[in-house]
Structure formats: C-alpha cells, structure tokens
Amino acid sequence: MSLIKDVFSPSWLDRLGEAVDVPDFRIRVEQGDWNELAFKQRVRRVAETLETILSPFPDSIAELERLAPQFTGLPGIVFPEYVERTATLADWTLALATLAKLTPHSTSEFAVRRFLLADQELYLEQAFKWTTSDDEHVRRLASEGTRPRLPWGQAIPRLIADPRPALPILDALLQDPSLYVRKSVANHLNDISKTHPEYLIERIERHLGTDPNTDWILRHASRTLLKRGNPEVLQLFGHVTQGEVTLTDLVVSPVTIGQELQFSFQVHSSVEQRLRLEYAIDYVKQRGTSRKVFQLREREVKGVLQVERRQSFRNMTTRVHYPGTHTLTILINGEAYATAPFEVEEEI
C-alpha cells in the first residue's frame, strides 16, 4: 500500500529538477535519510532544496507561478511552503496575494497559517475578502486556512479559545454553490462545535431550512454533536422519538481480529417516524476502553425494521484492536436502547 509521502516519487523529483534546470535535484533532496522522512518533512526538504536554487521571495514569484501549474495536486504544496519559508512579514500583502494564486494548483491552507498566527486581525480581514472570489479554491482557502484544528496544520490557539473572529467568514460561505467549499465550511464548524457547540447550534436555529446548500453544511457540521447525542441538535434536526419505540433480538457474534463483527436487531415503532440509528463500540485498549460511535442510517420506520450490520476488526494505522470483552450499544435518536458484550479474539 502506497503512503502519502510517496507522492514525491523519484520521477516527480526528476521532473521538478528538469523544470528548474538542476539535473542532480533528486540527489540533493533525497540525501541519506529520505526514506525515514514523513510527508510534511519531505515537503520541507523539497522546499529547502528549492531555496538553494530559486531567488528569495518576492523575486521568486514569477518562477513559482510558472512551476505551480506543472506540479498540481498534493505534492504541489511545496510552492506555497516556499512562500511561507522565504517571505518576510514586510511582504505581507504580496505574500498572501501569491498564496491565493498558488492555491488552485494545490493548496495554500498550511502556508497561510504563519500569517494568521502573526497577525490574526489583519489576516482575517484578507480571508473575508477571499469569500467573494470567483475561484472556489480561493473561497475554500478563506475557510480552510482559518480552521483552528486543521489536520497536518499548525493549531490556532486563539481561535480554538474564541472562534468568534472567524465566524463572519463562515457565515459568508454558508450558501456557497461549490461542494469543495461547503465541505471546508462544514469541517470548520465541526471543529468549533467540539469546544463551542453554542455557535453551531445558533446557526442551525437561524439558518436551517433557508437554503439547500446551507442545510447540507449544517448537517455535515453537526456530525460530532449528533454522535455525542446532543439533545438540542437532535431536536433541531427532527430526531425526537414519538410514540413507542423498542429494540429487540440484538444478536452479536464473537469476532477474531482481522475479521468482521456481525450483529443484528429489530426496531419496533408504533408510529411512522424518521429515526437516527447508530451503534457504539467500547473498544478494549492497552489501558481501559475507548468508545467510537458509527452511524447506521436514518430511516422512516413504522412497524418492524430488521437491521443487520458488519464492522471490520482489521487493524489499521488509525485503529489497533486488542483481544478481550468489548461492548456494543445500539442508539436511537441519541439514546441507548440495548447493550451487549462480545468477545474479540487474537488473530490466528
């Protein structure tokens, strides 16, 4: 299985070497420890090598704008990285303008964070202007670059503590026609909801039902609060149990690490209604347990609904399984209706 860091393949490095007219570019980049470097470390190494070849910012702008369209996609973030590394804060306006030009070819979401951390107020003024851009990549940069907990990116402590300064940017994008932008806005709001759920709830109360694009953002942004069973959010999305709802015949099989857990149950509803069905697994860890909630479906239910599901217990980089007694809980509209233990056995 290829790794993300492998986007910097030998052929890619050779092609960049040809573009900057440096035949031994790949040799300069790889040195002796290349195989041990993680993705962001490789980004830094390529950018550092470019620093020995290109002029410092802003004299390198024309060359960066020439190269970026030839090296699109994820590895192309080496060019925004170059701006981040070589521009001074005296180059503020020109640096952000250049990052906005580069972002359509890859993404400048990581590089802009240096400027956000240096002067939050000034940066947010510029990001708000980007929300009116004709380019969806630039509008996305307005949201993604200010995400307080961006994966792979520097955290923004001030916005984690108080996200209100960035909210006008998100509000300006709530009806954006681009799914690429809407995903970013929803992820940003989801980040905020983890520590300040009131700001997302306020937007659901004010905007839900006003626009299909807004509805999509608000629902996707609410995934953490819905999984936590937040009663206000469940009610706002109409997940309020009516009549009599019961759950019977929960059957869970034991599972071997590397295989699939199988379970089934029945839901009985006395009235027709839309129910949010989820299940939680309390995983055995090296120390204690850790709960993970998974969504099954949202279904219109009246009478009896038979549900069957499989859950992988294959080890992954993001989740390692341990033998022992685990617990499965079935949730309906955020409330636990049935719980059953099951055994996880060592991989044969």
Tab-separated table of C-alpha atoms in Angstrom:
chain	number	residue	atom	x	y	z
A	1	MET	CA	0.000	0.000	0.000
A	2	SER	CA	1.454	3.353	-1.026
A	3	LEU	CA	1.896	6.074	1.566
A	4	ILE	CA	1.017	9.751	1.210
A	5	LYS	CA	4.677	10.674	1.434
A	6	ASP	CA	5.295	8.636	-1.731
A	7	VAL	CA	3.670	11.354	-3.858
A	8	PHE	CA	7.234	12.678	-4.026
A	9	SER	CA	8.303	9.827	-6.280
A	10	PRO	CA	11.710	9.682	-7.993
A	11	SER	CA	10.064	10.559	-11.314
A	12	TRP	CA	8.302	13.583	-9.733
A	13	LEU	CA	11.560	14.851	-8.249
A	14	ASP	CA	13.367	14.319	-11.552
A	15	ARG	CA	10.651	16.230	-13.390
A	16	LEU	CA	10.944	19.141	-10.963
A	17	GLY	CA	14.717	19.028	-11.401
A	18	GLU	CA	14.260	19.375	-15.156
A	19	ALA	CA	11.822	22.270	-14.677
A	20	VAL	CA	14.365	24.226	-12.576
A	21	ASP	CA	17.288	23.071	-14.757
A	22	VAL	CA	19.130	21.269	-11.954
A	23	PRO	CA	20.000	17.720	-13.138
A	24	ASP	CA	21.040	16.475	-9.686
A	25	PHE	CA	17.956	17.896	-7.918
A	26	ARG	CA	16.700	14.492	-6.731
A	27	ILE	CA	20.101	13.612	-5.296
A	28	ARG	CA	20.164	16.892	-3.384
A	29	VAL	CA	16.684	16.212	-1.979
A	30	GLU	CA	16.999	12.569	-1.049
A	31	GLN	CA	20.370	12.608	0.706
A	32	GLY	CA	20.707	9.690	3.156
A	33	ASP	CA	17.567	9.878	5.302
A	34	TRP	CA	14.835	10.369	2.685
A	35	ASN	CA	13.150	7.024	3.361
A	36	GLU	CA	12.698	7.886	7.045
A	37	LEU	CA	11.060	11.282	6.436
A	38	ALA	CA	7.298	11.687	6.926
A	39	PHE	CA	5.155	13.592	4.427
A	40	LYS	CA	5.468	17.082	5.938
A	41	GLN	CA	9.203	16.531	6.467
A	42	ARG	CA	9.547	15.715	2.768
A	43	VAL	CA	7.625	18.863	1.880
A	44	ARG	CA	10.089	20.837	3.983
A	45	ARG	CA	13.098	19.104	2.401
A	46	VAL	CA	11.951	19.842	-1.158
A	47	ALA	CA	11.261	23.481	-0.243
A	48	GLU	CA	14.650	23.801	1.453
A	49	THR	CA	16.328	22.447	-1.670
A	50	LEU	CA	14.418	24.915	-3.829
A	51	GLU	CA	15.742	27.686	-1.586
A	52	THR	CA	19.265	26.895	-2.796
A	53	ILE	CA	18.094	27.296	-6.407
A	54	LEU	CA	15.394	29.973	-6.609
A	55	SER	CA	15.596	33.589	-5.560
A	56	PRO	CA	14.132	34.557	-2.184
A	57	PHE	CA	10.606	35.944	-2.092
A	58	PRO	CA	9.390	38.178	-3.755
A	59	ASP	CA	11.918	37.807	-6.578
A	60	SER	CA	10.799	34.166	-6.971
A	61	ILE	CA	7.123	34.956	-7.638
A	62	ALA	CA	7.272	34.612	-11.416
A	63	GLU	CA	9.142	31.313	-11.159
A	64	LEU	CA	6.705	29.911	-8.576
A	65	GLU	CA	3.750	30.879	-10.741
A	66	ARG	CA	5.439	29.187	-13.720
A	67	LEU	CA	6.139	25.961	-11.827
A	68	ALA	CA	2.906	25.504	-9.867
A	69	PRO	CA	0.630	24.696	-12.861
A	70	GLN	CA	3.086	21.969	-13.898
A	71	PHE	CA	3.011	20.232	-10.486
A	72	THR	CA	-0.599	20.179	-9.392
A	73	GLY	CA	-2.185	18.174	-6.607
A	74	LEU	CA	-0.897	17.402	-3.143
A	75	PRO	CA	2.871	17.482	-3.848
A	76	GLY	CA	2.406	20.973	-5.280
A	77	ILE	CA	2.166	22.357	-1.735
A	78	VAL	CA	5.956	22.728	-1.873
A	79	PHE	CA	5.431	26.056	-3.673
A	80	PRO	CA	3.179	27.655	-1.018
A	81	GLU	CA	5.644	26.198	1.506
A	82	TYR	CA	8.404	28.106	-0.294
A	83	VAL	CA	6.482	31.359	0.146
A	84	GLU	CA	5.875	30.593	3.815
A	85	ARG	CA	9.579	29.935	4.374
A	86	THR	CA	11.103	32.825	2.421
A	87	ALA	CA	8.608	35.711	2.619
A	88	THR	CA	9.034	38.210	5.429
A	89	LEU	CA	6.154	39.869	7.252
A	90	ALA	CA	7.125	43.038	5.378
A	91	ASP	CA	5.954	41.163	2.248
A	92	TRP	CA	2.548	40.512	3.872
A	93	THR	CA	0.216	41.748	1.105
A	94	LEU	CA	2.261	40.329	-1.744
A	95	ALA	CA	2.783	37.004	0.032
A	96	LEU	CA	-0.949	36.459	0.618
A	97	ALA	CA	-1.762	37.503	-2.941
A	98	THR	CA	0.770	34.953	-4.207
A	99	LEU	CA	-0.596	32.213	-1.959
A	100	ALA	CA	-4.075	32.910	-3.305
A	101	LYS	CA	-2.735	32.495	-6.865
A	102	LEU	CA	-0.968	29.246	-5.975
A	103	THR	CA	-3.819	27.594	-4.065
A	104	PRO	CA	-5.851	26.484	-7.143
A	105	HIS	CA	-2.949	24.277	-8.240
A	106	SER	CA	-2.569	22.546	-4.867
A	107	THR	CA	-3.465	24.273	-1.587
A	108	SER	CA	-2.060	27.134	0.476
A	109	GLU	CA	-4.051	26.190	3.598
A	110	PHE	CA	-0.906	25.265	5.547
A	111	ALA	CA	1.294	28.122	4.357
A	112	VAL	CA	-1.149	30.909	5.286
A	113	ARG	CA	-1.194	29.885	8.938
A	114	ARG	CA	2.124	31.575	9.598
A	115	PHE	CA	0.500	34.884	8.676
A	116	LEU	CA	-2.657	34.126	10.655
A	117	LEU	CA	-0.594	33.427	13.764
A	118	ALA	CA	1.489	36.573	13.251
A	119	ASP	CA	-1.470	38.996	12.991
A	120	GLN	CA	-4.886	37.418	13.335
A	121	GLU	CA	-6.940	40.564	12.787
A	122	LEU	CA	-5.118	41.591	9.617
A	123	TYR	CA	-5.197	38.076	8.213
A	124	LEU	CA	-8.913	37.601	8.874
A	125	GLU	CA	-9.641	40.840	7.007
A	126	GLN	CA	-7.946	39.359	3.936
A	127	ALA	CA	-9.614	35.962	4.356
A	128	PHE	CA	-13.022	37.644	4.453
A	129	LYS	CA	-12.261	39.345	1.126
A	130	TRP	CA	-11.464	35.922	-0.353
A	131	THR	CA	-15.032	34.766	0.371
A	132	THR	CA	-16.214	36.814	-2.628
A	133	SER	CA	-13.658	35.375	-5.072
A	134	ASP	CA	-14.879	33.832	-8.326
A	135	ASP	CA	-12.452	30.945	-7.727
A	136	GLU	CA	-13.772	28.168	-5.471
A	137	HIS	CA	-10.225	27.307	-4.412
A	138	VAL	CA	-9.682	30.801	-3.045
A	139	ARG	CA	-13.049	30.782	-1.266
A	140	ARG	CA	-12.142	27.432	0.271
A	141	LEU	CA	-8.805	28.897	1.395
A	142	ALA	CA	-10.751	31.530	3.340
A	143	SER	CA	-12.336	28.764	5.422
A	144	GLU	CA	-9.704	26.032	5.428
A	145	GLY	CA	-6.807	28.333	6.225
A	146	THR	CA	-8.538	29.520	9.394
A	147	ARG	CA	-9.660	26.099	10.667
A	148	PRO	CA	-8.455	26.014	14.281
A	149	ARG	CA	-7.623	22.291	14.255
A	150	LEU	CA	-6.581	21.675	10.651
A	151	PRO	CA	-5.081	18.182	10.211
A	152	TRP	CA	-1.347	18.449	9.441
A	153	GLY	CA	-1.543	22.205	10.042
A	154	GLN	CA	-0.473	24.346	12.968
A	155	ALA	CA	-3.215	24.729	15.548
A	156	ILE	CA	-4.539	28.262	16.065
A	157	PRO	CA	-4.798	28.602	19.872
A	158	ARG	CA	-6.602	31.956	19.842
A	159	LEU	CA	-9.334	30.672	17.518
A	160	ILE	CA	-9.653	27.449	19.484
A	161	ALA	CA	-10.223	29.509	22.628
A	162	ASP	CA	-12.516	32.015	20.900
A	163	PRO	CA	-13.717	31.158	17.368
A	164	ARG	CA	-15.947	34.228	17.025
A	165	PRO	CA	-13.493	36.306	14.929
A	166	ALA	CA	-13.615	33.684	12.134
A	167	LEU	CA	-17.382	33.218	12.139
A	168	PRO	CA	-18.128	36.060	9.654
A	169	ILE	CA	-16.004	34.182	7.092
A	170	LEU	CA	-18.035	31.018	7.556
A	171	ASP	CA	-21.329	32.895	7.525
A	172	ALA	CA	-20.392	34.462	4.192
A	173	LEU	CA	-19.916	30.968	2.714
A	174	LEU	CA	-22.998	29.230	4.131
A	175	GLN	CA	-24.776	29.242	0.753
A	176	ASP	CA	-21.709	28.550	-1.383
A	177	PRO	CA	-22.571	26.629	-4.583
A	178	SER	CA	-19.283	24.675	-4.521
A	179	LEU	CA	-19.260	21.340	-2.665
A	180	TYR	CA	-15.485	21.780	-2.281
A	181	VAL	CA	-16.102	24.974	-0.302
A	182	ARG	CA	-19.087	23.612	1.606
A	183	LYS	CA	-17.072	20.645	2.888
A	184	SER	CA	-14.463	23.029	4.274
A	185	VAL	CA	-17.050	25.240	5.979
A	186	ALA	CA	-18.745	22.186	7.496
A	187	ASN	CA	-15.425	20.796	8.743
A	188	HIS	CA	-14.524	24.177	10.219
A	189	LEU	CA	-17.859	24.417	12.037
A	190	ASN	CA	-17.452	20.835	13.230
A	191	ASP	CA	-14.042	21.780	14.682
A	192	ILE	CA	-15.666	24.671	16.511
A	193	SER	CA	-18.511	22.501	17.823
A	194	LYS	CA	-16.078	20.313	19.758
A	195	THR	CA	-15.367	23.120	22.220
A	196	HIS	CA	-18.047	25.743	21.481
A	197	PRO	CA	-21.212	23.910	20.387
A	198	GLU	CA	-23.329	27.005	21.019
A	199	TYR	CA	-22.024	28.756	17.890
A	200	LEU	CA	-23.048	25.894	15.609
A	201	ILE	CA	-26.392	25.474	17.382
A	202	GLU	CA	-27.055	29.196	16.920
A	203	ARG	CA	-26.536	28.822	13.157
A	204	ILE	CA	-28.747	25.770	12.919
A	205	GLU	CA	-31.528	27.642	14.709
A	206	ARG	CA	-31.156	30.668	12.451
A	207	HIS	CA	-30.457	29.118	9.035
A	208	LEU	CA	-31.737	25.525	8.845
A	209	GLY	CA	-34.321	25.267	6.083
A	210	THR	CA	-33.396	28.549	4.374
A	211	ASP	CA	-31.208	27.101	1.595
A	212	PRO	CA	-30.316	23.547	0.434
A	213	ASN	CA	-26.581	24.320	0.405
A	214	THR	CA	-26.784	25.735	3.912
A	215	ASP	CA	-28.737	22.703	5.114
A	216	TRP	CA	-26.009	20.408	3.753
A	217	ILE	CA	-23.299	22.370	5.583
A	218	LEU	CA	-25.177	22.476	8.881
A	219	ARG	CA	-25.964	18.755	8.893
A	220	HIS	CA	-22.412	17.754	7.967
A	221	ALA	CA	-21.044	20.187	10.556
A	222	SER	CA	-23.247	18.609	13.232
A	223	ARG	CA	-21.843	15.088	12.938
A	224	THR	CA	-19.826	15.271	16.168
A	225	LEU	CA	-22.695	16.722	18.197
A	226	LEU	CA	-25.105	14.162	16.729
A	227	LYS	CA	-22.755	11.315	17.630
A	228	ARG	CA	-22.475	12.740	21.138
A	229	GLY	CA	-26.259	12.686	21.369
A	230	ASN	CA	-26.557	16.433	21.892
A	231	PRO	CA	-30.280	16.842	22.665
A	232	GLU	CA	-30.593	20.349	21.184
A	233	VAL	CA	-29.082	19.333	17.855
A	234	LEU	CA	-31.052	16.102	17.674
A	235	GLN	CA	-34.261	18.069	18.247
A	236	LEU	CA	-33.355	20.745	15.691
A	237	PHE	CA	-32.893	18.053	13.032
A	238	GLY	CA	-36.182	16.435	13.972
A	239	HIS	CA	-34.778	13.407	15.785
A	240	VAL	CA	-37.392	13.379	18.532
A	241	THR	CA	-38.808	9.960	19.327
A	242	GLN	CA	-42.587	9.734	19.094
A	243	GLY	CA	-44.979	7.034	20.220
A	244	GLU	CA	-43.458	3.785	21.467
A	245	VAL	CA	-40.092	2.633	20.148
A	246	THR	CA	-38.482	-0.610	21.289
A	247	LEU	CA	-35.480	-2.676	20.251
A	248	THR	CA	-35.444	-6.476	20.377
A	249	ASP	CA	-33.442	-9.514	19.285
A	250	LEU	CA	-29.984	-7.947	19.497
A	251	VAL	CA	-27.570	-10.693	18.433
A	252	VAL	CA	-23.790	-10.118	18.376
A	253	SER	CA	-21.244	-12.700	17.283
A	254	PRO	CA	-17.699	-13.049	18.633
A	255	VAL	CA	-15.002	-11.867	16.242
A	256	THR	CA	-11.351	-12.563	15.528
A	257	ILE	CA	-9.002	-9.643	14.912
A	258	GLY	CA	-8.677	-9.231	11.155
A	259	GLN	CA	-12.259	-10.416	10.535
A	260	GLU	CA	-15.696	-8.740	10.663
A	261	LEU	CA	-18.063	-8.380	13.604
A	262	GLN	CA	-21.648	-9.307	12.711
A	263	PHE	CA	-24.715	-8.157	14.589
A	264	SER	CA	-28.454	-7.764	14.025
A	265	PHE	CA	-31.543	-6.433	15.802
A	266	GLN	CA	-35.101	-5.290	15.259
A	267	VAL	CA	-36.600	-1.836	15.794
A	268	HIS	CA	-40.316	-1.538	16.555
A	269	SER	CA	-42.115	1.803	16.175
A	270	SER	CA	-45.783	2.347	16.944
A	271	VAL	CA	-45.976	5.389	14.641
A	272	GLU	CA	-44.344	6.263	11.347
A	273	GLN	CA	-41.310	8.454	12.021
A	274	ARG	CA	-37.749	9.125	10.910
A	275	LEU	CA	-35.238	7.559	13.298
A	276	ARG	CA	-31.496	8.076	13.516
A	277	LEU	CA	-29.878	4.683	14.125
A	278	GLU	CA	-26.301	4.409	15.406
A	279	TYR	CA	-24.137	1.928	17.228
A	280	ALA	CA	-21.302	2.478	19.670
A	281	ILE	CA	-18.427	0.095	20.323
A	282	ASP	CA	-16.434	0.326	23.529
A	283	TYR	CA	-13.065	-0.901	22.280
A	284	VAL	CA	-10.619	-2.558	24.646
A	285	LYS	CA	-7.335	-0.655	24.622
A	286	GLN	CA	-3.987	-1.240	26.288
A	287	ARG	CA	-5.378	0.819	29.155
A	288	GLY	CA	-9.111	0.886	29.682
A	289	THR	CA	-11.635	1.292	26.855
A	290	SER	CA	-12.422	3.853	24.155
A	291	ARG	CA	-15.867	4.447	22.619
A	292	LYS	CA	-16.440	5.012	18.916
A	293	VAL	CA	-19.886	5.837	17.510
A	294	PHE	CA	-20.890	4.781	13.978
A	295	GLN	CA	-23.970	5.848	12.066
A	296	LEU	CA	-26.147	3.073	10.686
A	297	ARG	CA	-28.800	5.016	8.822
A	298	GLU	CA	-31.678	7.458	9.067
A	299	ARG	CA	-34.880	5.693	8.115
A	300	GLU	CA	-38.601	6.210	8.033
A	301	VAL	CA	-39.841	3.471	10.319
A	302	LYS	CA	-43.327	2.159	11.096
A	303	GLY	CA	-43.870	-1.284	12.479
A	304	VAL	CA	-40.777	-3.503	12.430
A	305	LEU	CA	-37.377	-2.771	10.888
A	306	GLN	CA	-34.813	-5.568	10.644
A	307	VAL	CA	-31.203	-4.321	10.771
A	308	GLU	CA	-28.051	-6.318	10.010
A	309	ARG	CA	-24.548	-4.910	10.021
A	310	ARG	CA	-20.884	-5.868	9.724
A	311	GLN	CA	-17.996	-3.982	11.313
A	312	SER	CA	-14.376	-4.566	10.343
A	313	PHE	CA	-11.909	-5.543	13.062
A	314	ARG	CA	-8.936	-5.349	10.730
A	315	ASN	CA	-6.001	-3.463	12.228
A	316	MET	CA	-5.315	-0.091	10.639
A	317	THR	CA	-2.872	2.721	11.264
A	318	THR	CA	-5.704	4.692	12.881
A	319	ARG	CA	-7.118	1.839	14.977
A	320	VAL	CA	-5.369	-1.150	16.545
A	321	HIS	CA	-7.540	-3.888	18.024
A	322	TYR	CA	-6.921	-5.795	21.246
A	323	PRO	CA	-8.468	-9.046	22.475
A	324	GLY	CA	-10.977	-9.019	25.311
A	325	THR	CA	-14.587	-8.306	26.127
A	326	HIS	CA	-15.938	-5.380	24.107
A	327	THR	CA	-19.394	-3.811	24.286
A	328	LEU	CA	-21.871	-2.947	21.542
A	329	THR	CA	-24.611	-0.366	22.209
A	330	ILE	CA	-27.464	0.467	19.827
A	331	LEU	CA	-28.519	4.133	19.835
A	332	ILE	CA	-31.805	5.526	18.527
A	333	ASN	CA	-32.068	9.311	18.281
A	334	GLY	CA	-29.026	9.560	20.546
A	335	GLU	CA	-30.411	7.339	23.302
A	336	ALA	CA	-29.106	3.875	24.245
A	337	TYR	CA	-31.724	1.168	23.689
A	338	ALA	CA	-29.737	-2.068	24.081
A	339	THR	CA	-26.239	-3.168	25.031
A	340	ALA	CA	-24.470	-6.492	24.562
A	341	PRO	CA	-20.930	-7.702	25.295
A	342	PHE	CA	-18.917	-9.638	22.721
A	343	GLU	CA	-15.521	-11.294	22.665
A	344	VAL	CA	-12.651	-10.251	20.426
A	345	GLU	CA	-10.057	-12.968	19.962
A	346	GLU	CA	-6.414	-12.809	18.897
A	347	GLU	CA	-5.704	-13.039	15.186
A	348	ILE	CA	-4.842	-16.582	14.186
